[in-house]
GROMACS .gro file of C-alpha atoms in nm:
model
  406
    1UNK     CA    1  -3.778  -2.597   5.828
    2UNK     CA    2  -3.808  -2.240   5.684
    3UNK     CA    3  -3.614  -1.970   5.868
    4UNK     CA    4  -3.833  -1.690   6.002
    5UNK     CA    5  -3.784  -1.333   5.893
    6UNK     CA    6  -3.675  -1.234   6.246
    7UNK     CA    7  -3.411  -1.503   6.264
    8UNK     CA    8  -3.285  -1.399   5.917
    9UNK     CA    9  -3.251  -1.042   6.045
   10UNK     CA   10  -3.063  -1.164   6.353
   11UNK     CA   11  -2.820  -1.375   6.147
   12UNK     CA   12  -2.755  -1.083   5.911
   13UNK     CA   13  -2.686  -0.846   6.198
   14UNK     CA   14  -2.452  -1.101   6.361
   15UNK     CA   15  -2.259  -1.147   6.035
   16UNK     CA   16  -2.222  -0.771   5.991
   17UNK     CA   17  -2.103  -0.740   6.349
   18UNK     CA   18  -1.833  -1.000   6.284
   19UNK     CA   19  -1.718  -0.816   5.974
   20UNK     CA   20  -1.711  -0.474   6.145
   21UNK     CA   21  -1.577  -0.567   6.484
   22UNK     CA   22  -1.222  -0.534   6.370
   23UNK     CA   23  -1.228  -0.305   6.066
   24UNK     CA   24  -0.902  -0.247   5.882
   25UNK     CA   25  -0.706   0.010   6.088
   26UNK     CA   26  -1.031   0.152   6.226
   27UNK     CA   27  -1.103   0.343   5.910
   28UNK     CA   28  -1.442   0.498   5.854
   29UNK     CA   29  -1.636   0.621   5.551
   30UNK     CA   30  -1.791   0.961   5.515
   31UNK     CA   31  -2.101   0.867   5.714
   32UNK     CA   32  -1.887   0.726   6.001
   33UNK     CA   33  -1.979   0.369   5.914
   34UNK     CA   34  -1.688   0.123   5.947
   35UNK     CA   35  -1.514   0.042   5.614
   36UNK     CA   36  -1.533  -0.321   5.538
   37UNK     CA   37  -1.218  -0.455   5.375
   38UNK     CA   38  -1.083  -0.798   5.270
   39UNK     CA   39  -0.713  -0.889   5.294
   40UNK     CA   40  -0.673  -0.980   4.928
   41UNK     CA   41  -0.537  -0.648   4.824
   42UNK     CA   42  -0.338  -0.569   5.140
   43UNK     CA   43   0.040  -0.593   5.195
   44UNK     CA   44   0.321  -0.471   5.411
   45UNK     CA   45   0.634  -0.266   5.341
   46UNK     CA   46   0.930  -0.312   5.579
   47UNK     CA   47   1.058   0.019   5.722
   48UNK     CA   48   1.401  -0.091   5.825
   49UNK     CA   49   1.526   0.221   5.999
   50UNK     CA   50   1.236   0.256   6.243
   51UNK     CA   51   1.151  -0.106   6.313
   52UNK     CA   52   0.807  -0.047   6.170
   53UNK     CA   53   0.600  -0.160   5.877
   54UNK     CA   54   0.367   0.023   5.647
   55UNK     CA   55   0.031  -0.150   5.597
   56UNK     CA   56  -0.073  -0.083   5.239
   57UNK     CA   57  -0.370  -0.123   5.009
   58UNK     CA   58  -0.263  -0.233   4.660
   59UNK     CA   59  -0.592  -0.140   4.489
   60UNK     CA   60  -0.605   0.213   4.622
   61UNK     CA   61  -0.222   0.243   4.603
   62UNK     CA   62  -0.212   0.391   4.951
   63UNK     CA   63  -0.056   0.355   5.298
   64UNK     CA   64  -0.326   0.268   5.552
   65UNK     CA   65  -0.111   0.285   5.861
   66UNK     CA   66   0.245   0.271   5.996
   67UNK     CA   67   0.284   0.004   6.271
   68UNK     CA   68   0.571   0.016   6.519
   69UNK     CA   69   0.722  -0.242   6.746
   70UNK     CA   70   0.896  -0.501   6.521
   71UNK     CA   71   1.246  -0.464   6.646
   72UNK     CA   72   1.552  -0.481   6.427
   73UNK     CA   73   1.434  -0.488   6.065
   74UNK     CA   74   1.776  -0.433   5.905
   75UNK     CA   75   1.715  -0.769   5.733
   76UNK     CA   76   1.360  -0.882   5.741
   77UNK     CA   77   1.116  -1.100   5.554
   78UNK     CA   78   0.744  -1.167   5.573
   79UNK     CA   79   0.512  -1.470   5.530
   80UNK     CA   80   0.132  -1.468   5.541
   81UNK     CA   81  -0.104  -1.695   5.723
   82UNK     CA   82  -0.321  -1.937   5.532
   83UNK     CA   83  -0.629  -1.707   5.556
   84UNK     CA   84  -0.414  -1.396   5.464
   85UNK     CA   85  -0.528  -1.227   5.788
   86UNK     CA   86  -0.185  -1.222   5.951
   87UNK     CA   87   0.163  -1.127   5.847
   88UNK     CA   88   0.451  -1.303   6.023
   89UNK     CA   89   0.761  -1.073   6.023
   90UNK     CA   90   1.108  -1.236   6.075
   91UNK     CA   91   1.354  -0.978   6.208
   92UNK     CA   92   1.731  -0.961   6.238
   93UNK     CA   93   1.707  -0.958   6.620
   94UNK     CA   94   1.560  -1.307   6.627
   95UNK     CA   95   1.205  -1.162   6.661
   96UNK     CA   96   0.905  -1.341   6.525
   97UNK     CA   97   0.615  -1.094   6.515
   98UNK     CA   98   0.256  -1.151   6.405
   99UNK     CA   99   0.059  -0.856   6.260
  100UNK     CA  100  -0.318  -0.857   6.227
  101UNK     CA  101  -0.374  -0.690   5.889
  102UNK     CA  102  -0.737  -0.603   5.964
  103UNK     CA  103  -0.683  -0.426   6.293
  104UNK     CA  104  -0.335  -0.299   6.221
  105UNK     CA  105  -0.206  -0.431   6.551
  106UNK     CA  106   0.067  -0.666   6.661
  107UNK     CA  107  -0.105  -0.962   6.830
  108UNK     CA  108   0.202  -1.178   6.904
  109UNK     CA  109   0.576  -1.135   6.933
  110UNK     CA  110   0.859  -1.355   7.062
  111UNK     CA  111   1.238  -1.337   7.055
  112UNK     CA  112   1.328  -1.687   6.951
  113UNK     CA  113   1.698  -1.655   6.869
  114UNK     CA  114   1.992  -1.409   6.855
  115UNK     CA  115   1.973  -1.359   6.481
  116UNK     CA  116   1.721  -1.496   6.227
  117UNK     CA  117   1.730  -1.477   5.852
  118UNK     CA  118   1.370  -1.575   5.744
  119UNK     CA  119   1.123  -1.853   5.755
  120UNK     CA  120   0.820  -2.026   5.605
  121UNK     CA  121   0.468  -2.143   5.682
  122UNK     CA  122   0.361  -2.503   5.637
  123UNK     CA  123   0.121  -2.614   5.364
  124UNK     CA  124  -0.169  -2.649   5.613
  125UNK     CA  125  -0.092  -2.317   5.782
  126UNK     CA  126  -0.035  -2.476   6.123
  127UNK     CA  127   0.335  -2.419   6.157
  128UNK     CA  128   0.581  -2.132   6.126
  129UNK     CA  129   0.940  -2.233   6.079
  130UNK     CA  130   1.231  -1.985   6.143
  131UNK     CA  131   1.581  -2.023   6.013
  132UNK     CA  132   1.855  -1.884   6.243
  133UNK     CA  133   2.200  -1.753   6.207
  134UNK     CA  134   2.263  -1.740   6.580
  135UNK     CA  135   2.285  -1.992   6.732
  136UNK     CA  136   2.184  -2.173   6.407
  137UNK     CA  137   1.922  -2.428   6.346
  138UNK     CA  138   1.545  -2.415   6.276
  139UNK     CA  139   1.266  -2.355   6.527
  140UNK     CA  140   0.903  -2.437   6.444
  141UNK     CA  141   0.618  -2.261   6.621
  142UNK     CA  142   0.241  -2.304   6.637
  143UNK     CA  143   0.094  -2.034   6.410
  144UNK     CA  144  -0.191  -1.961   6.642
  145UNK     CA  145  -0.017  -1.952   6.977
  146UNK     CA  146   0.354  -1.897   6.877
  147UNK     CA  147   0.437  -2.183   7.111
  148UNK     CA  148   0.749  -2.383   7.025
  149UNK     CA  149   0.665  -2.711   6.854
  150UNK     CA  150   1.005  -2.834   6.737
  151UNK     CA  151   1.370  -2.724   6.781
  152UNK     CA  152   1.611  -2.864   6.520
  153UNK     CA  153   1.977  -2.769   6.588
  154UNK     CA  154   2.191  -2.745   6.274
  155UNK     CA  155   2.471  -2.954   6.419
  156UNK     CA  156   2.758  -3.074   6.207
  157UNK     CA  157   3.108  -3.199   6.247
  158UNK     CA  158   3.389  -2.955   6.152
  159UNK     CA  159   3.709  -3.052   5.986
  160UNK     CA  160   3.869  -3.063   6.327
  161UNK     CA  161   3.624  -3.319   6.446
  162UNK     CA  162   3.430  -3.083   6.667
  163UNK     CA  163   3.048  -3.032   6.678
  164UNK     CA  164   2.929  -2.685   6.568
  165UNK     CA  165   2.605  -2.524   6.459
  166UNK     CA  166   2.571  -2.392   6.101
  167UNK     CA  167   2.385  -2.082   5.988
  168UNK     CA  168   2.055  -2.180   5.829
  169UNK     CA  169   1.950  -2.013   5.501
  170UNK     CA  170   1.697  -2.067   5.229
  171UNK     CA  171   1.409  -2.189   5.446
  172UNK     CA  172   1.107  -2.277   5.227
  173UNK     CA  173   0.781  -2.465   5.263
  174UNK     CA  174   0.727  -2.776   5.053
  175UNK     CA  175   0.421  -2.990   4.988
  176UNK     CA  176   0.339  -3.245   5.256
  177UNK     CA  177   0.397  -3.014   5.549
  178UNK     CA  178   0.769  -3.020   5.492
  179UNK     CA  179   1.030  -2.748   5.531
  180UNK     CA  180   1.358  -2.752   5.331
  181UNK     CA  181   1.668  -2.547   5.417
  182UNK     CA  182   2.044  -2.524   5.377
  183UNK     CA  183   2.329  -2.525   5.625
  184UNK     CA  184   2.591  -2.266   5.515
  185UNK     CA  185   2.910  -2.393   5.690
  186UNK     CA  186   2.805  -2.763   5.682
  187UNK     CA  187   2.751  -2.776   5.308
  188UNK     CA  188   2.417  -2.968   5.358
  189UNK     CA  189   2.052  -2.957   5.269
  190UNK     CA  190   1.795  -3.084   5.519
  191UNK     CA  191   1.426  -3.171   5.478
  192UNK     CA  192   1.215  -3.135   5.795
  193UNK     CA  193   0.889  -3.334   5.776
  194UNK     CA  194   0.620  -3.208   6.008
  195UNK     CA  195   0.337  -3.430   5.876
  196UNK     CA  196   0.359  -3.703   6.145
  197UNK     CA  197   0.336  -3.723   6.518
  198UNK     CA  198   0.709  -3.638   6.553
  199UNK     CA  199   0.933  -3.423   6.327
  200UNK     CA  200   1.160  -3.619   6.092
  201UNK     CA  201   1.477  -3.485   5.938
  202UNK     CA  202   1.642  -3.617   5.622
  203UNK     CA  203   1.998  -3.485   5.562
  204UNK     CA  204   2.180  -3.448   5.233
  205UNK     CA  205   2.555  -3.398   5.281
  206UNK     CA  206   2.832  -3.262   5.060
  207UNK     CA  207   2.594  -3.074   4.832
  208UNK     CA  208   2.852  -2.806   4.748
  209UNK     CA  209   3.044  -2.529   4.917
  210UNK     CA  210   2.867  -2.269   5.123
  211UNK     CA  211   2.503  -2.269   5.012
  212UNK     CA  212   2.399  -1.904   5.075
  213UNK     CA  213   2.042  -1.895   4.964
  214UNK     CA  214   1.785  -2.107   4.797
  215UNK     CA  215   1.449  -2.132   4.623
  216UNK     CA  216   1.182  -2.386   4.561
  217UNK     CA  217   1.005  -2.394   4.217
  218UNK     CA  218   0.632  -2.286   4.209
  219UNK     CA  219   0.515  -2.650   4.178
  220UNK     CA  220   0.713  -2.751   4.481
  221UNK     CA  221   0.931  -3.002   4.301
  222UNK     CA  222   1.284  -2.857   4.282
  223UNK     CA  223   1.477  -2.702   4.569
  224UNK     CA  224   1.785  -2.517   4.433
  225UNK     CA  225   2.058  -2.376   4.654
  226UNK     CA  226   2.315  -2.122   4.531
  227UNK     CA  227   2.674  -2.196   4.615
  228UNK     CA  228   2.902  -1.914   4.724
  229UNK     CA  229   3.218  -2.119   4.766
  230UNK     CA  230   3.217  -2.265   4.414
  231UNK     CA  231   3.058  -2.223   4.072
  232UNK     CA  232   2.735  -2.405   4.006
  233UNK     CA  233   2.425  -2.479   4.217
  234UNK     CA  234   2.280  -2.773   4.405
  235UNK     CA  235   1.945  -2.918   4.309
  236UNK     CA  236   1.718  -3.158   4.509
  237UNK     CA  237   1.432  -3.318   4.319
  238UNK     CA  238   1.160  -3.353   4.587
  239UNK     CA  239   0.963  -3.584   4.357
  240UNK     CA  240   1.265  -3.819   4.336
  241UNK     CA  241   1.464  -3.763   4.659
  242UNK     CA  242   1.632  -4.101   4.607
  243UNK     CA  243   1.845  -3.938   4.342
  244UNK     CA  244   2.011  -3.721   4.608
  245UNK     CA  245   2.139  -3.370   4.539
  246UNK     CA  246   2.264  -3.300   4.184
  247UNK     CA  247   2.509  -3.025   4.071
  248UNK     CA  248   2.364  -2.805   3.803
  249UNK     CA  249   2.468  -2.493   3.606
  250UNK     CA  250   2.843  -2.530   3.639
  251UNK     CA  251   2.890  -2.191   3.465
  252UNK     CA  252   2.686  -2.016   3.734
  253UNK     CA  253   2.852  -1.843   4.022
  254UNK     CA  254   3.136  -1.605   4.075
  255UNK     CA  255   3.308  -1.706   3.757
  256UNK     CA  256   3.660  -1.674   3.622
  257UNK     CA  257   3.653  -1.299   3.575
  258UNK     CA  258   3.443  -1.207   3.875
  259UNK     CA  259   3.393  -0.859   4.012
  260UNK     CA  260   3.383  -0.754   4.373
  261UNK     CA  261   3.055  -0.885   4.525
  262UNK     CA  262   2.885  -0.589   4.695
  263UNK     CA  263   2.564  -0.782   4.782
  264UNK     CA  264   2.471  -1.139   4.746
  265UNK     CA  265   2.174  -1.192   4.511
  266UNK     CA  266   1.849  -1.339   4.640
  267UNK     CA  267   1.734  -1.657   4.473
  268UNK     CA  268   1.379  -1.660   4.598
  269UNK     CA  269   1.281  -1.411   4.330
  270UNK     CA  270   1.404  -1.625   4.040
  271UNK     CA  271   1.201  -1.565   3.722
  272UNK     CA  272   1.039  -1.868   3.574
  273UNK     CA  273   0.899  -1.812   3.222
  274UNK     CA  274   0.774  -2.114   3.040
  275UNK     CA  275   1.067  -2.355   3.009
  276UNK     CA  276   1.321  -2.092   3.097
  277UNK     CA  277   1.468  -1.975   3.427
  278UNK     CA  278   1.621  -1.627   3.464
  279UNK     CA  279   1.858  -1.576   3.759
  280UNK     CA  280   2.128  -1.342   3.889
  281UNK     CA  281   2.493  -1.402   3.823
  282UNK     CA  282   2.713  -1.357   4.129
  283UNK     CA  283   2.986  -1.101   4.057
  284UNK     CA  284   2.887  -1.043   3.692
  285UNK     CA  285   2.673  -0.784   3.515
  286UNK     CA  286   2.460  -1.062   3.370
  287UNK     CA  287   2.127  -1.236   3.403
  288UNK     CA  288   2.168  -1.596   3.318
  289UNK     CA  289   1.910  -1.810   3.143
  290UNK     CA  290   1.869  -2.184   3.189
  291UNK     CA  291   1.655  -2.452   3.031
  292UNK     CA  292   1.440  -2.598   3.304
  293UNK     CA  293   1.413  -2.933   3.133
  294UNK     CA  294   1.789  -3.023   3.192
  295UNK     CA  295   1.906  -2.706   3.377
  296UNK     CA  296   2.162  -2.627   3.109
  297UNK     CA  297   2.279  -2.267   3.058
  298UNK     CA  298   2.136  -2.131   2.739
  299UNK     CA  299   2.202  -1.752   2.745
  300UNK     CA  300   2.369  -1.465   2.924
  301UNK     CA  301   2.194  -1.119   2.914
  302UNK     CA  302   2.406  -0.819   2.972
  303UNK     CA  303   2.263  -0.573   3.227
  304UNK     CA  304   2.391  -0.253   3.380
  305UNK     CA  305   2.512  -0.393   3.713
  306UNK     CA  306   2.529  -0.689   3.947
  307UNK     CA  307   2.172  -0.823   3.968
  308UNK     CA  308   2.014  -0.894   4.304
  309UNK     CA  309   1.646  -0.965   4.242
  310UNK     CA  310   1.533  -1.116   3.911
  311UNK     CA  311   1.156  -1.151   3.906
  312UNK     CA  312   0.910  -1.237   3.629
  313UNK     CA  313   0.576  -1.059   3.586
  314UNK     CA  314   0.291  -1.307   3.665
  315UNK     CA  315   0.221  -1.361   3.294
  316UNK     CA  316   0.594  -1.435   3.239
  317UNK     CA  317   0.627  -1.190   2.952
  318UNK     CA  318   0.872  -0.958   3.139
  319UNK     CA  319   1.164  -1.006   3.379
  320UNK     CA  320   1.242  -0.714   3.615
  321UNK     CA  321   1.592  -0.675   3.762
  322UNK     CA  322   1.732  -0.471   4.053
  323UNK     CA  323   2.102  -0.427   4.126
  324UNK     CA  324   2.373  -0.407   4.388
  325UNK     CA  325   2.566  -0.087   4.474
  326UNK     CA  326   2.674   0.125   4.294
  327UNK     CA  327   2.407   0.064   4.032
  328UNK     CA  328   2.118   0.031   4.271
  329UNK     CA  329   1.924   0.340   4.160
  330UNK     CA  330   1.774   0.167   3.855
  331UNK     CA  331   1.552  -0.118   3.754
  332UNK     CA  332   1.578  -0.285   3.415
  333UNK     CA  333   1.306  -0.477   3.233
  334UNK     CA  334   1.388  -0.770   3.005
  335UNK     CA  335   1.157  -0.922   2.740
  336UNK     CA  336   1.142  -1.291   2.823
  337UNK     CA  337   1.102  -1.388   2.460
  338UNK     CA  338   1.382  -1.186   2.296
  339UNK     CA  339   1.603  -1.155   2.608
  340UNK     CA  340   1.648  -0.783   2.526
  341UNK     CA  341   1.645  -0.503   2.786
  342UNK     CA  342   1.343  -0.305   2.689
  343UNK     CA  343   1.320  -0.040   2.966
  344UNK     CA  344   1.530   0.119   3.234
  345UNK     CA  345   1.354   0.299   3.519
  346UNK     CA  346   1.484   0.520   3.800
  347UNK     CA  347   1.253   0.479   4.104
  348UNK     CA  348   1.499   0.644   4.353
  349UNK     CA  349   1.812   0.603   4.554
  350UNK     CA  350   1.909   0.257   4.682
  351UNK     CA  351   1.634   0.044   4.530
  352UNK     CA  352   1.604  -0.266   4.749
  353UNK     CA  353   1.291  -0.470   4.657
  354UNK     CA  354   0.992  -0.491   4.433
  355UNK     CA  355   0.660  -0.675   4.427
  356UNK     CA  356   0.407  -0.731   4.156
  357UNK     CA  357   0.035  -0.711   4.223
  358UNK     CA  358  -0.128  -1.053   4.201
  359UNK     CA  359  -0.209  -1.035   3.830
  360UNK     CA  360   0.094  -0.822   3.738
  361UNK     CA  361  -0.067  -0.503   3.615
  362UNK     CA  362   0.139  -0.296   3.860
  363UNK     CA  363   0.475  -0.326   4.037
  364UNK     CA  364   0.575  -0.164   4.363
  365UNK     CA  365   0.945  -0.071   4.399
  366UNK     CA  366   1.105   0.041   4.734
  367UNK     CA  367   1.389   0.302   4.734
  368UNK     CA  368   1.546   0.308   5.081
  369UNK     CA  369   1.744   0.633   5.060
  370UNK     CA  370   1.458   0.819   4.895
  371UNK     CA  371   1.209   0.706   5.152
  372UNK     CA  372   0.965   0.618   4.886
  373UNK     CA  373   0.773   0.333   4.730
  374UNK     CA  374   0.689   0.388   4.363
  375UNK     CA  375   0.415   0.216   4.179
  376UNK     CA  376   0.440   0.159   3.800
  377UNK     CA  377   0.212   0.033   3.529
  378UNK     CA  378   0.400  -0.268   3.394
  379UNK     CA  379   0.260  -0.234   3.042
  380UNK     CA  380   0.323   0.135   2.981
  381UNK     CA  381   0.591   0.189   3.248
  382UNK     CA  382   0.399   0.495   3.362
  383UNK     CA  383   0.459   0.605   3.725
  384UNK     CA  384   0.119   0.581   3.896
  385UNK     CA  385   0.191   0.670   4.255
  386UNK     CA  386   0.473   0.759   4.497
  387UNK     CA  387   0.419   0.660   4.863
  388UNK     CA  388   0.614   0.780   5.161
  389UNK     CA  389   0.785   0.519   5.386
  390UNK     CA  390   1.070   0.524   5.639
  391UNK     CA  391   1.377   0.362   5.469
  392UNK     CA  392   1.163   0.099   5.292
  393UNK     CA  393   1.306  -0.238   5.197
  394UNK     CA  394   1.097  -0.550   5.152
  395UNK     CA  395   0.748  -0.523   4.990
  396UNK     CA  396   0.520  -0.820   5.043
  397UNK     CA  397   0.160  -0.873   4.927
  398UNK     CA  398  -0.094  -1.119   5.069
  399UNK     CA  399  -0.121  -1.324   4.752
  400UNK     CA  400   0.194  -1.489   4.869
  401UNK     CA  401  -0.023  -1.680   5.123
  402UNK     CA  402  -0.135  -1.907   4.848
  403UNK     CA  403   0.198  -1.971   4.671
  404UNK     CA  404   0.449  -2.245   4.746
  405UNK     CA  405   0.780  -2.105   4.853
  406UNK     CA  406   0.656  -1.745   4.905
   0.00000   0.00000   0.00000
């Protein structure tokens, strides 16, 4: 039956009301009409000194609002809900805080442990998993209500035969509503399956000494943990879990002529470019390159310091590298084809993090001690904008909502 003109008007008005009821940070246009905004070009910047985040617009290259109330953000990470409406902030104080990106308001916060290191959101968006340092283990919460769904202690047996809890690191989401994570003291990798009526845990033991961080490849197949206690890495093929955990890249790690390690590199930002993987060398002034077919080491690229984040531009033509102290005032760019350093930039003092816009035309780089976030054109390396932020660290954009492992 045809819809009458009056009903069409009513439906249109109702739809507009839904869109404007919670405008992004209550912004208005020149005629005082609410500004309509999607979440696709939004993001957050962690302001570690003040326990706040800056809500940013990546298209306008602007800060929309500074939001307080996130607790201890001296080490923090962010994941986004399936609809990219909410940012879940994991804080050092064990806080799990949900931020509504459209209203600019916190709409949920719990203290779920003594010290947390990060987390992940399940494939279907229903669950938020948090990895904990104190007391250890993983807790899983309902993404809508923040109610506890599962509590998985990271129990293991010490050399003395006692039961202890390990620090949990490298929590990632995997296809099939699974979470994968590593146990630092226990030298194990666990897979937590949340697809059934009850959580199921599969444990892989003796995977290598002291896994300190991990990543999952963009297709969700390989989970790779870095090992601090020995050279090499541990790889779990989630397509063929019956193979168990394999050791790869025996030349990776602290090395024979290692330098003092001022800051451990982060593996989540590994650069994948075609059949190559670029990753930071612990205790070396090198970016290492591996063949992703057999995970053999193929090249070592000399850089100016100890790399922390090694990230590829979305088109995989460039690899951008940040460094540990005392070389953390610069960013270097590597050509992924020639393996040559083609640019060195100076965004500010104590560069901590960087994030590409979804298609890679721009990159945002935080400089903690300069209280700035600088936006560059990734083709020309031109500085496009400098934004003020309070001791900024992590930069996270909402496109991550639709990427495995991010």
